[in-house]
Amino acid sequence: EDQVTQSPEALRLQEGESSSLNCSYTVSGLRGLFWYRQDPGKGPEFLFTLYSAGEEKEKERLKATLTKKESFLHITAPKPEDSATYLCAVWGSSASKIIFGSGTRLSIRP
Amino acid sequence: DAGVIQSPRHEVTEMGQEVTLRCKPISGHNSLFWYRQTMMRGLELLIYFNNNVPIDDSGMPEDRFSAKMPNASFSTLKIQPSEPRDSAVYFCASTLAGGQAYNQPQHFGDGTRLSIL
C-alpha cells in the first residue's frame, strides 16, 4: 500500500534560519512526487513536481530534492511570509490516485 | 485570471439534510478533482473527472456521496443524507491534462467549510 509520511509535524524557525522538511514515501513505481503550500483558509498551491531520484527544483528560497525513499524541501533564509503548511503527495503505478501526506506546519518568526 | 471558484464558502446544516457543494473550474481546464480535508485524515481525493466523465471515484466514502459534472464549467458534490462525520473542508481543483492528469499542477479553490450538526 502506498504511504506518505511528513516530518516534522510542526517547525518553528527564526527569520533567516535555514532548515529542511522531510517527505518519506513507500510507493511501487513512482510516477510523480509533488509539493504544495497551503495557507490558512486557502486551498493548496502547487510548488514542484519531481519524477526521478536525483532530480532537484528551485523556486525563490525553496529547493526540492528527491531520492528513492524520500524528498526534502529545503528552505534557505526563510521570511515570515514563508509561514504555511507544506504538503507532499505521491502518485505511484500501483495506486489509482494521488496520496497526500499530513503536512508540515512551518512558522517563521520575525 | 479567475481561479477555481467554489460555493458556498461555509455551510452549516443539520444531520439528515441534503448538502450540495458547487465548483467552477478554470476555463479551459479539462480535469476536475474533489477532495476532502480533515485534521484526522488530511487531504483525500474523492473523485476525478476528465472531460466531464468520472474516471476514478474510488475515494467516494459511501453511497451518500455523489458528484456530477454536467458541463466543462460546472461540477457539484452532493451529500444526502448528511451526517456529523461528513464535517470537513471540501476542495475542488482543476488542471489541463493531456494524458496523466495527476502529474499536472492542480489549481485549488479556497474550499467549502462544511459543518453538520
GROMACS .gro file of C-alpha atoms in nm:
model
  227
    1GLU     CA    1   0.000   0.000   0.000
    2ASP     CA    2   0.136   0.342  -0.095
    3GLN     CA    3   0.223   0.564   0.201
    4VAL     CA    4   0.347   0.918   0.257
    5THR     CA    5   0.488   1.042   0.590
    6GLN     CA    6   0.593   1.400   0.653
    7SER     CA    7   0.814   1.524   0.932
    8PRO     CA    8   0.824   1.718   1.149
    9GLU     CA    9   0.456   1.790   1.207
   10ALA     CA   10   0.543   2.148   1.301
   11LEU     CA   11   0.857   2.356   1.275
   12ARG     CA   12   0.925   2.699   1.417
   13LEU     CA   13   1.222   2.893   1.283
   14GLN     CA   14   1.369   3.235   1.327
   15GLU     CA   15   1.374   3.453   1.017
   16GLY     CA   16   1.687   3.368   0.821
   17GLU     CA   17   1.731   3.027   0.986
   18SER     CA   18   1.753   2.766   0.709
   19SER     CA   19   1.608   2.417   0.752
   20SER     CA   20   1.456   2.120   0.569
   21LEU     CA   21   1.121   1.944   0.565
   22ASN     CA   22   1.108   1.571   0.502
   23CYS     CA   23   0.867   1.357   0.300
   24SER     CA   24   0.923   0.981   0.321
   25TYR     CA   25   0.731   0.764   0.082
   26THR     CA   26   0.663   0.399   0.008
   27VAL     CA   27   0.528   0.350  -0.339
   28SER     CA   28   0.556   0.096  -0.614
   29GLY     CA   29   0.677   0.270  -0.927
   30LEU     CA   30   0.687   0.642  -0.853
   31ARG     CA   31   0.513   0.841  -1.125
   32GLY     CA   32   0.547   1.175  -0.952
   33LEU     CA   33   0.611   1.346  -0.616
   34PHE     CA   34   0.451   1.682  -0.557
   35TRP     CA   35   0.496   1.968  -0.311
   36TYR     CA   36   0.217   2.210  -0.233
   37ARG     CA   37   0.191   2.508   0.003
   38GLN     CA   38  -0.130   2.576   0.194
   39ASP     CA   39  -0.211   2.899   0.376
   40PRO     CA   40  -0.483   2.907   0.645
   41GLY     CA   41  -0.831   2.921   0.493
   42LYS     CA   42  -0.697   2.864   0.142
   43GLY     CA   43  -0.657   2.575  -0.096
   44PRO     CA   44  -0.316   2.419  -0.162
   45GLU     CA   45  -0.090   2.599  -0.408
   46PHE     CA   46   0.135   2.397  -0.638
   47LEU     CA   47   0.510   2.431  -0.589
   48PHE     CA   48   0.701   2.145  -0.755
   49THR     CA   49   0.680   1.808  -0.929
   50LEU     CA   50   0.972   1.565  -0.912
   51TYR     CA   51   0.986   1.248  -1.118
   52SER     CA   52   1.310   1.061  -1.054
   53ALA     CA   53   1.581   1.020  -0.792
   54GLY     CA   54   1.845   1.288  -0.814
   55GLU     CA   55   1.612   1.548  -0.953
   56GLU     CA   56   1.612   1.895  -0.796
   57LYS     CA   57   1.392   2.201  -0.849
   58GLU     CA   58   1.415   2.552  -0.708
   59LYS     CA   59   1.183   2.844  -0.662
   60GLU     CA   60   1.298   3.152  -0.474
   61ARG     CA   61   1.401   3.035  -0.125
   62LEU     CA   62   1.271   2.681  -0.177
   63LYS     CA   63   1.456   2.382  -0.320
   64ALA     CA   64   1.306   2.035  -0.355
   65THR     CA   65   1.516   1.722  -0.388
   66LEU     CA   66   1.427   1.356  -0.442
   67THR     CA   67   1.582   1.021  -0.355
   68LYS     CA   68   1.437   0.673  -0.396
   69LYS     CA   69   1.282   0.684  -0.049
   70GLU     CA   70   1.229   1.048   0.041
   71SER     CA   71   1.209   1.407  -0.067
   72PHE     CA   72   1.332   1.715   0.109
   73LEU     CA   73   1.205   2.068   0.084
   74HIS     CA   74   1.493   2.294   0.177
   75ILE     CA   75   1.413   2.648   0.278
   76THR     CA   76   1.700   2.895   0.274
   77ALA     CA   77   1.694   3.216   0.479
   78PRO     CA   78   1.316   3.200   0.529
   79LYS     CA   79   1.097   3.504   0.576
   80PRO     CA   80   0.775   3.533   0.778
   81GLU     CA   81   0.573   3.513   0.456
   82ASP     CA   82   0.704   3.157   0.409
   83SER     CA   83   0.491   3.052   0.705
   84ALA     CA   84   0.238   2.795   0.582
   85THR     CA   85   0.164   2.425   0.581
   86TYR     CA   86   0.368   2.234   0.324
   87LEU     CA   87   0.209   1.923   0.177
   88CYS     CA   88   0.381   1.639  -0.002
   89ALA     CA   89   0.194   1.400  -0.232
   90VAL     CA   90   0.284   1.096  -0.441
   91TRP     CA   91   0.140   0.906  -0.732
   92GLY     CA   92   0.261   0.554  -0.788
   93SER     CA   93   0.196   0.297  -1.055
   94SER     CA   94   0.013   0.067  -0.811
   95ALA     CA   95  -0.227   0.338  -0.694
   96SER     CA   96  -0.512   0.473  -0.896
   97LYS     CA   97  -0.491   0.814  -0.733
   98ILE     CA   98  -0.266   1.074  -0.573
   99ILE     CA   99  -0.198   1.040  -0.198
  100PHE     CA  100  -0.118   1.337   0.026
  101GLY     CA  101   0.086   1.344   0.345
  102SER     CA  102  -0.041   1.513   0.659
  103GLY     CA  103   0.181   1.817   0.609
  104THR     CA  104   0.441   2.018   0.799
  105ARG     CA  105   0.322   2.340   0.961
  106LEU     CA  106   0.607   2.591   0.922
  107SER     CA  107   0.618   2.910   1.127
  108ILE     CA  108   0.882   3.178   1.071
  109ARG     CA  109   0.929   3.433   1.349
  110PRO     CA  110   1.048   3.784   1.253
  111ASP     CA  111  -0.741   3.539  -1.428
  112ALA     CA  112  -1.022   3.380  -1.230
  113GLY     CA  113  -0.918   3.077  -1.035
  114VAL     CA  114  -1.128   2.783  -0.928
  115ILE     CA  115  -1.446   2.913  -0.770
  116GLN     CA  116  -1.628   2.720  -0.500
  117SER     CA  117  -1.957   2.794  -0.331
  118PRO     CA  118  -2.069   2.827  -0.066
  119ARG     CA  119  -1.758   2.911   0.139
  120HIS     CA  120  -1.926   2.798   0.457
  121GLU     CA  121  -2.223   2.568   0.513
  122VAL     CA  122  -2.382   2.474   0.842
  123THR     CA  123  -2.672   2.233   0.837
  124GLU     CA  124  -2.840   1.970   1.045
  125MET     CA  125  -2.786   1.599   1.021
  126GLY     CA  126  -3.004   1.435   0.760
  127GLN     CA  127  -3.023   1.736   0.531
  128GLU     CA  128  -2.905   1.732   0.172
  129VAL     CA  129  -2.590   1.933   0.103
  130THR     CA  130  -2.477   2.050  -0.240
  131LEU     CA  131  -2.131   2.194  -0.297
  132ARG     CA  132  -2.050   2.372  -0.622
  133CYS     CA  133  -1.737   2.424  -0.826
  134LYS     CA  134  -1.645   2.625  -1.134
  135PRO     CA  135  -1.307   2.513  -1.271
  136ILE     CA  136  -1.061   2.736  -1.451
  137SER     CA  137  -1.174   2.800  -1.807
  138GLY     CA  138  -1.001   2.563  -2.050
  139HIS     CA  139  -0.912   2.303  -1.789
  140ASN     CA  140  -1.036   1.954  -1.872
  141SER     CA  141  -0.975   1.770  -1.546
  142LEU     CA  142  -1.153   1.830  -1.217
  143PHE     CA  143  -1.094   1.683  -0.872
  144TRP     CA  144  -1.293   1.685  -0.549
  145TYR     CA  145  -1.103   1.649  -0.220
  146ARG     CA  146  -1.195   1.637   0.147
  147GLN     CA  147  -0.962   1.767   0.421
  148THR     CA  148  -0.989   1.684   0.791
  149MET     CA  149  -0.744   1.701   1.079
  150MET     CA  150  -0.761   1.325   1.126
  151ARG     CA  151  -0.728   1.207   0.766
  152GLY     CA  152  -0.562   1.500   0.591
  153LEU     CA  153  -0.637   1.571   0.225
  154GLU     CA  154  -0.815   1.285   0.050
  155LEU     CA  155  -0.909   1.259  -0.316
  156LEU     CA  156  -1.277   1.174  -0.355
  157ILE     CA  157  -1.334   1.174  -0.731
  158TYR     CA  158  -1.164   1.277  -1.053
  159PHE     CA  159  -1.332   1.384  -1.379
  160ASN     CA  160  -1.169   1.409  -1.719
  161ASN     CA  161  -1.358   1.582  -2.000
  162ASN     CA  162  -1.669   1.577  -1.778
  163VAL     CA  163  -1.655   1.197  -1.734
  164PRO     CA  164  -1.589   1.041  -1.390
  165ILE     CA  165  -1.263   0.847  -1.420
  166ASP     CA  166  -1.188   0.746  -1.062
  167ASP     CA  167  -1.446   0.756  -0.783
  168SER     CA  168  -1.272   0.506  -0.556
  169GLY     CA  169  -1.231   0.774  -0.290
  170MET     CA  170  -1.601   0.845  -0.252
  171PRO     CA  171  -1.671   0.724   0.102
  172GLU     CA  172  -2.017   0.580   0.054
  173ASP     CA  173  -2.336   0.595  -0.147
  174ARG     CA  174  -2.448   0.908   0.036
  175PHE     CA  175  -2.192   1.096  -0.171
  176SER     CA  176  -2.242   1.170  -0.539
  177ALA     CA  177  -2.071   1.401  -0.787
  178LYS     CA  178  -2.168   1.528  -1.127
  179MET     CA  179  -2.011   1.736  -1.400
  180PRO     CA  180  -2.284   1.830  -1.648
  181ASN     CA  181  -2.052   2.054  -1.849
  182ALA     CA  182  -1.694   2.175  -1.862
  183SER     CA  183  -1.759   2.475  -1.640
  184PHE     CA  184  -1.956   2.329  -1.351
  185SER     CA  185  -1.947   2.042  -1.103
  186THR     CA  186  -2.140   1.951  -0.791
  187LEU     CA  187  -2.070   1.728  -0.493
  188LYS     CA  188  -2.382   1.619  -0.311
  189ILE     CA  189  -2.424   1.451   0.027
  190GLN     CA  190  -2.762   1.301   0.106
  191PRO     CA  191  -2.835   1.242   0.386
  192SER     CA  192  -2.557   1.431   0.564
  193GLU     CA  193  -2.401   1.308   0.890
  194PRO     CA  194  -2.183   1.485   1.152
  195ARG     CA  195  -1.879   1.281   1.041
  196ASP     CA  196  -1.904   1.448   0.699
  197SER     CA  197  -1.791   1.776   0.857
  198ALA     CA  198  -1.473   1.882   0.677
  199VAL     CA  199  -1.334   2.128   0.426
  200TYR     CA  200  -1.414   2.020   0.072
  201PHE     CA  201  -1.184   2.139  -0.206
  202CYS     CA  202  -1.225   2.140  -0.580
  203ALA     CA  203  -0.921   2.152  -0.809
  204SER     CA  204  -0.873   2.165  -1.184
  205THR     CA  205  -0.593   2.115  -1.432
  206LEU     CA  206  -0.526   2.087  -1.804
  207ALA     CA  207  -0.422   1.730  -1.869
  208GLY     CA  208  -0.325   1.572  -2.197
  209GLY     CA  209  -0.299   1.227  -2.050
  210GLN     CA  210  -0.186   1.165  -1.694
  211ALA     CA  211  -0.385   1.424  -1.500
  212TYR     CA  212  -0.224   1.351  -1.164
  213ASN     CA  213   0.113   1.467  -1.295
  214GLN     CA  214  -0.011   1.812  -1.382
  215PRO     CA  215  -0.014   2.101  -1.134
  216GLN     CA  216  -0.356   2.119  -0.975
  217HIS     CA  217  -0.519   2.456  -0.912
  218PHE     CA  218  -0.731   2.451  -0.598
  219GLY     CA  219  -1.026   2.661  -0.495
  220ASP     CA  220  -1.046   2.803  -0.144
  221GLY     CA  221  -1.281   2.527  -0.029
  222THR     CA  222  -1.619   2.491   0.138
  223ARG     CA  223  -1.611   2.451   0.515
  224LEU     CA  224  -1.897   2.214   0.595
  225SER     CA  225  -2.034   2.162   0.943
  226ILE     CA  226  -2.304   1.904   1.004
  227LEU     CA  227  -2.474   1.945   1.343
   0.00000   0.00000   0.00000
